[in-house]
Coordinates of C-alpha atoms and ligand atoms in Angstrom, one line a residue:
M202 CA 15.7 18.5 -6.8
T203 CA 12.7 16.7 -8.6
V204 CA 9.0 16.3 -7.2
K205 CA 7.2 13.5 -8.8
F206 CA 3.3 13.7 -8.2
H207 CA 1.3 10.5 -8.1
T208 CA -2.1 11.1 -8.0
F209 CA -5.0 8.7 -6.7
D210 CA -8.9 8.4 -7.2
N211 CA -8.7 7.9 -3.6
F212 CA -6.9 7.1 -0.2
S213 CA -7.4 3.0 -0.3
A214 CA -5.4 3.2 -3.9
L215 CA -2.8 5.6 -2.8
S216 CA -2.1 3.6 0.3
E217 CA -1.7 0.3 -2.0
A218 CA 0.3 2.1 -4.3
L219 CA 2.7 3.2 -1.5
S220 CA 2.8 0.6 0.8
Q221 CA 3.7 -1.8 -2.2
Q222 CA 6.7 0.7 -2.9
W223 CA 7.6 0.7 0.7
L224 CA 7.6 -3.2 0.7
E225 CA 9.8 -3.4 -2.4
V226 CA 12.3 -1.1 -0.9
I227 CA 12.4 -3.3 2.1
Q228 CA 12.8 -6.3 -0.1
K229 CA 15.8 -4.7 -2.0
T230 CA 17.8 -3.8 0.9
P231 CA 20.9 -5.8 0.9
E232 CA 20.8 -8.7 3.2
H233 CA 22.4 -7.8 6.4
D234 CA 21.8 -4.3 5.8
T235 CA 19.4 -2.2 8.1
A236 CA 16.6 -0.8 6.4
S237 CA 15.4 2.6 8.2
F238 CA 12.3 4.7 8.0
A239 CA 11.0 8.0 9.4
L240 CA 7.2 8.0 9.6
A241 CA 5.0 10.8 10.2
G242 CA 2.1 11.0 12.5
G243 CA -1.5 12.8 12.2
S244 CA -4.5 11.6 11.0
T245 CA -3.6 10.8 7.2
P246 CA -0.8 8.0 7.0
A247 CA -2.5 5.4 9.3
P248 CA -4.3 3.1 6.4
V249 CA -0.4 3.1 4.5
Y250 CA 0.9 1.7 7.7
E251 CA -2.0 -0.5 8.1
R252 CA -1.5 -2.1 4.6
L253 CA 2.3 -2.4 4.8
D254 CA 1.8 -4.5 8.0
Q255 CA -0.3 -7.0 6.3
L256 CA 2.0 -6.8 3.4
L257 CA 5.0 -7.3 5.7
S258 CA 3.3 -10.1 7.5
G259 CA 2.9 -12.0 4.3
T260 CA 6.5 -12.0 3.6
T261 CA 9.9 -13.3 4.8
Q262 CA 12.4 -11.0 5.9
H263 CA 16.2 -11.2 6.1
N264 CA 17.1 -7.6 7.9
L265 CA 16.1 -5.5 10.4
I266 CA 13.9 -2.7 10.1
K267 CA 14.1 0.5 12.2
L268 CA 11.4 2.7 12.4
V269 CA 11.3 6.7 13.9
A270 CA 8.8 9.2 14.2
T271 CA 9.7 12.2 12.1
D272 CA 8.0 14.0 15.4
E273 CA 6.4 12.9 18.6
R274 CA 4.1 14.6 20.9
W275 CA 5.2 14.8 24.7
V276 CA 2.6 12.7 25.9
A277 CA 2.5 8.9 27.3
D278 CA 2.5 6.1 24.6
S279 CA -1.1 5.4 25.7
D280 CA -2.2 8.5 25.0
Q281 CA -4.3 8.9 21.6
Q282 CA -2.3 11.6 20.6
S283 CA 1.2 9.9 20.8
N284 CA 2.3 9.1 17.0
E285 CA 4.6 5.9 18.5
G286 CA 1.3 4.7 19.9
L287 CA -0.3 5.3 16.5
F288 CA 2.5 3.1 14.7
R289 CA 2.2 0.4 17.1
R290 CA -1.5 0.2 16.6
C291 CA -0.8 0.2 12.9
L292 CA 1.8 -2.0 12.7
S293 CA 0.8 -4.6 15.3
A294 CA 0.8 -7.7 13.2
S295 CA 4.4 -7.3 12.2
A296 CA 5.0 -6.4 15.6
K297 CA 3.9 -9.4 16.7
D298 CA 6.6 -11.3 13.9
K299 CA 9.3 -8.8 15.3
R300 CA 10.0 -7.4 12.3
W301 CA 10.9 -3.8 13.2
Q302 CA 12.3 -2.1 16.2
L303 CA 10.9 1.5 16.9
I304 CA 13.5 4.1 18.2
S305 CA 11.7 6.3 20.4
L306 CA 12.1 10.0 20.2
K307 CA 10.9 10.3 24.0
N308 CA 12.5 9.6 27.4
P309 CA 11.2 10.3 30.8
S310 CA 12.2 13.7 31.0
S311 CA 9.5 16.3 31.7
T312 CA 10.0 18.4 28.5
P313 CA 11.6 17.8 25.1
E314 CA 13.9 20.7 25.7
I315 CA 15.5 18.8 28.5
A316 CA 15.7 15.5 26.2
T317 CA 17.1 17.0 23.2
E318 CA 20.7 15.7 23.6
A319 CA 20.1 12.3 24.9
I320 CA 17.6 11.6 22.0
S321 CA 19.7 13.1 19.4
A322 CA 22.5 10.5 20.8
R323 CA 20.0 7.8 20.8
L324 CA 19.0 8.5 17.2
N325 CA 22.9 8.6 16.1
E326 CA 23.7 5.6 17.7
Q327 CA 20.7 3.5 17.0
L328 CA 20.1 4.4 13.4
P329 CA 21.8 4.3 9.9
D330 CA 23.4 7.5 8.5
A331 CA 20.9 7.6 6.1
F332 CA 17.2 6.8 6.1
S333 CA 16.0 4.2 3.5
A334 CA 12.9 6.4 3.3
V335 CA 11.0 9.5 5.0
L336 CA 7.3 9.4 4.9
L337 CA 6.2 13.0 5.7
G338 CA 2.7 14.5 6.0
M339 CA 2.1 18.3 5.8
G340 CA -0.4 20.9 7.5
T341 CA -2.3 23.3 5.9
D342 CA 0.1 25.7 7.2
G343 CA 3.1 23.9 5.1
H344 CA 4.6 22.4 8.1
I345 CA 6.2 19.2 8.0
A346 CA 7.0 17.1 11.0
S347 CA 7.0 19.6 13.7
L348 CA 8.8 22.0 11.7
F349 CA 6.4 24.9 11.9
P350 CA 6.3 28.1 10.0
G351 CA 9.0 30.7 11.3
A352 CA 10.3 28.3 13.8
P353 CA 14.0 26.8 13.9
T354 CA 14.4 23.8 11.7
Q355 CA 17.4 22.7 13.8
H356 CA 18.8 23.2 17.0
D357 CA 22.7 23.2 17.3
E358 CA 23.9 20.0 15.2
L359 CA 21.4 17.7 17.3
A360 CA 19.4 15.3 14.9
C361 CA 16.3 16.4 16.8
L362 CA 15.0 19.7 18.2
A363 CA 12.1 20.5 20.5
A364 CA 9.0 22.4 19.1
V365 CA 5.8 23.7 20.1
H366 CA 2.2 23.5 18.1
P367 CA 1.5 27.3 17.2
Q368 CA -2.0 26.8 17.7
T369 CA -2.4 24.2 20.4
R370 CA 0.8 24.8 22.4
Q371 CA 1.5 21.0 22.6
S372 CA 5.1 20.3 23.3
R373 CA 6.7 17.9 20.7
M374 CA 9.8 16.5 19.8
S375 CA 11.0 16.6 16.1
L376 CA 13.2 15.7 13.8
S377 CA 15.7 18.4 12.1
L378 CA 14.9 19.4 8.8
P379 CA 18.9 18.1 7.9
R380 CA 18.3 14.9 9.9
L381 CA 15.0 14.4 7.8
L382 CA 17.0 15.2 4.5
N383 CA 19.4 12.5 5.2
T384 CA 17.3 10.0 3.1
K385 CA 17.4 8.0 -0.2
R386 CA 13.7 8.7 -0.6
I387 CA 11.0 11.0 0.6
W388 CA 7.4 10.4 0.2
L389 CA 5.1 13.4 1.0
V390 CA 1.4 12.1 1.6
I391 CA -1.0 14.8 1.4
T392 CA -5.0 14.9 0.7
G393 CA -7.3 17.6 -0.5
A394 CA -7.3 20.4 -2.9
E395 CA -6.0 22.7 -0.1
K396 CA -2.7 21.2 0.9
R397 CA -1.9 20.9 -3.0
Q398 CA -2.4 24.7 -3.1
V399 CA -0.4 25.1 0.0
L400 CA 2.2 22.7 -1.6
D401 CA 2.4 24.6 -5.0
H402 CA 2.9 28.1 -3.5
A403 CA 5.2 26.7 -0.6
Q404 CA 8.7 27.7 -1.7
A405 CA 7.3 31.4 -2.4
E406 CA 5.6 31.6 0.7
N407 CA 8.9 30.3 2.6
L408 CA 7.0 27.7 4.2
P409 CA 8.8 24.4 6.0
V410 CA 7.9 22.2 3.1
G411 CA 9.5 24.7 0.7
D412 CA 12.5 24.2 2.5
L413 CA 12.2 20.6 2.1
L414 CA 11.5 21.1 -1.7
R415 CA 14.5 23.4 -2.1
E416 CA 17.3 21.4 0.0
A417 CA 16.2 17.9 -0.8
G418 CA 19.1 15.8 -2.5
C419 CA 16.7 13.2 -3.7
T420 CA 13.3 12.9 -5.7
I421 CA 10.4 13.9 -3.5
D422 CA 7.5 11.5 -4.5
V423 CA 3.9 13.4 -3.3
F424 CA 1.4 10.8 -3.3
W425 CA -1.7 13.0 -3.3
C426 CA -5.3 12.2 -3.8
P427 CA -8.6 14.5 -3.6
Ligands
6PG544 C1 2.2 14.9 13.5 C2 2.7 14.8 12.2 C3 2.6 16.2 11.3 C4 1.5 15.7 10.2 C5 0.8 17.1 9.5 C6 -0.6 16.5 8.9 O1 2.9 14.5 14.3 O2 1.1 15.5 13.4 O3 4.1 14.2 12.2 O4 3.5 16.8 10.9 O5 2.0 15.2 9.3 O6 0.5 18.0 10.7 O7 -1.5 16.0 9.6 P1 -2.6 15.4 9.4 O8 -2.1 14.2 8.2 O9 -3.5 15.1 10.3 O10 -3.3 16.3 8.2

């Protein structure tokens, strides 16, 4: 596995570079193939999604784009905490042009534990085997998606698993590590010195992002700014 660092002076420059690369991946997808992407939530990546939305709105497209969250909080779409709600807000212009379809990690079940088998079946039915790219963030504890330190990274052979945020105790649904790793590209988007330090020590400290580094079958492109 290779890690390639892309360093930027600020997040605006990072967003521009990453969204341009993302658009290129979409445009190079063979006609009639489906481009599929897993998107991180949280507070970092929104400007990347907003810039991609602008770029997508300025182009014609010959294939369907399928999106899925790397993980979702078990809340209503209208809740500010919802990652899927975040994607719909950030990608609103291209949504109007029906440029993409969001495969939801949620259903009406009261807990993600109850929903895992149904959501895993939905993902297997509605997504191509391998993602075109997975965009991940990382917590300062080294978690990716909702795969937290010391917690399972897969449940049975399912594509997703229920998780609980260790601090907030918030219920989450996360893609499993094997499902996240089934991708042609990985973009890890982190900011600040602390996260850079965590990443540099991730494998030694047996963190979830260290599992990603160890097990990735493709280059991991790290997009970082101070
Ligand atoms: C989420 C994300 C999560 C996020 C990290 C970093 O649902 O919160 O998918 O994995 O990428 O927690 O979050 P920040 O970007 O807010 O630091």
